[in-house]
Amino acid sequence: MKKLTQIIPEDLQDKIKKEKFPEWISPTLATLTHERFSDENWVYERKLDGQRCLVFKKGKKVDLYSRNQKKLNKRYPEITEAFSMQQEDFVADGELVAFDGDKTSFSMLQQRMHSNNSGGNVRVYFYAFDMMYCNGYSLEKLPLRERKKLLKKAVDFNDPLRYTSHVNKDGEKYADDACTKGWEGVIAKDAEAPYAHSRSKKWLKFKCEKSQELVIGGYTEPKGSRKGFGALLVGFYDNGDLHYAGKVGTGFSDEILEKMHQKMKNIESKNNPYAESDIKVKNVHWLKPKLVGQFQFTEWTKDNRLRHPSFMGLRDDKKAQKVTKEQPA
């Protein structure tokens, strides 16, 4: 086995140290930002819409873990097998994804995420983007750019294992291109930063989000110290019926929570306004379907639910009965 020090430049060798194979390494979590930028000291990777996964590979033994330490080997046996054939010992960070055409699809991956079998014909790939340990050495203090170079050398990337490429400098253009292609977004990473073990502003999310107006048909009680209400229940009209599209619990300031709560209390109803009678949400106050809001989200699921929705504001320029699900051209 090739010693790690033989492939690390001499000027970086004093930044690594020998360590026992780790039992666990808490992953770096990216922070959402709405401000895109370009910087030659940062790298920009495609944001993959899948399941975060850490790989602990020692000899022939491979353990796949979710970010909350749930073991994933039985769900993704082909990924486990592919890593077991690698020569080096390492801990790597990446994303498990499935594709719908040329786009990563969280909905497709669901068939594998909630079962301990092959999930039918859904193929899964592991996109590696970082390496924190290799052949007896901790790499966490090395700059990200150097860790990615070592990752590319240490792992034999053939399907279903893939290396997550990046671009330098042109973060804004890359993000624009990502949104045009229908990707989920871009992850911007400080190329000189060490590996963190918590949510970090050295990793930032540039998300591509869709938006449209939706009817507000109910709200839930607030929890803890939150004011006003907890979440909105929203929907759209189709053939005269109001259809449920999910809950929205983010995007509200304290002022908006209180003002909207007062507005909604005046139009409360005893009746569920949605065509779906089996909405499994507790502590709901139903509303007469009069209010329309603007919401942003990442995608529609196959059962017409919003994924990652956020409130943008109320609208008074469109009647509720005119609100339908917007279809791409």
PDB file of C-alpha atoms in Angstrom, residues 49 100 105-108 110 210 236 244-247 297-309 325-327:
ATOM      1  CA  ASP A  49     -30.341  16.384  -4.298  1.00  0.00           C
ATOM      2  CA  ASP A 100     -34.451  11.159 -13.132  1.00  0.00           C
ATOM      3  CA  SER A 105     -34.016  13.250  -7.889  1.00  0.00           C
ATOM      4  CA  PHE A 106     -34.755  13.019  -4.189  1.00  0.00           C
ATOM      5  CA  SER A 107     -38.136  11.520  -5.077  1.00  0.00           C
ATOM      6  CA  MET A 108     -36.460   8.644  -6.939  1.00  0.00           C
ATOM      7  CA  GLN A 110     -36.976   7.748  -1.652  1.00  0.00           C
ATOM      8  CA  LYS A 210     -39.049  27.831  -7.911  1.00  0.00           C
ATOM      9  CA  PHE A 236     -54.035  25.113  -5.387  1.00  0.00           C
ATOM     10  CA  TYR A 244     -53.502  20.259  -0.490  1.00  0.00           C
ATOM     11  CA  ALA A 245     -49.829  20.963  -1.331  1.00  0.00           C
ATOM     12  CA  GLY A 246     -48.181  20.770   2.074  1.00  0.00           C
ATOM     13  CA  LYS A 247     -47.090  22.786   5.115  1.00  0.00           C
ATOM     14  CA  PHE A 297     -39.602  25.868  -3.087  1.00  0.00           C
ATOM     15  CA  THR A 298     -37.166  23.479  -4.734  1.00  0.00           C
ATOM     16  CA  GLU A 299     -39.591  21.153  -6.526  1.00  0.00           C
ATOM     17  CA  TRP A 300     -42.978  19.504  -6.703  1.00  0.00           C
ATOM     18  CA  THR A 301     -43.024  15.885  -5.557  1.00  0.00           C
ATOM     19  CA  LYS A 302     -44.916  13.253  -7.531  1.00  0.00           C
ATOM     20  CA  ASP A 303     -47.849  13.480  -5.104  1.00  0.00           C
ATOM     21  CA  ASN A 304     -48.121  17.257  -5.633  1.00  0.00           C
ATOM     22  CA  ARG A 305     -46.399  18.335  -2.422  1.00  0.00           C
ATOM     23  CA  LEU A 306     -43.935  21.188  -2.142  1.00  0.00           C
ATOM     24  CA  ARG A 307     -40.357  20.330  -1.226  1.00  0.00           C
ATOM     25  CA  HIS A 308     -38.446  22.817   0.979  1.00  0.00           C
ATOM     26  CA  PRO A 309     -41.100  25.558   0.792  1.00  0.00           C
ATOM     27  CA  LYS A 325     -50.411  24.693 -10.125  1.00  0.00           C
ATOM     28  CA  GLU A 326     -48.017  26.367 -12.545  1.00  0.00           C
ATOM     29  CA  GLN A 327     -46.675  24.061 -15.233  1.00  0.00           C
TER      30      GLN A 327
END
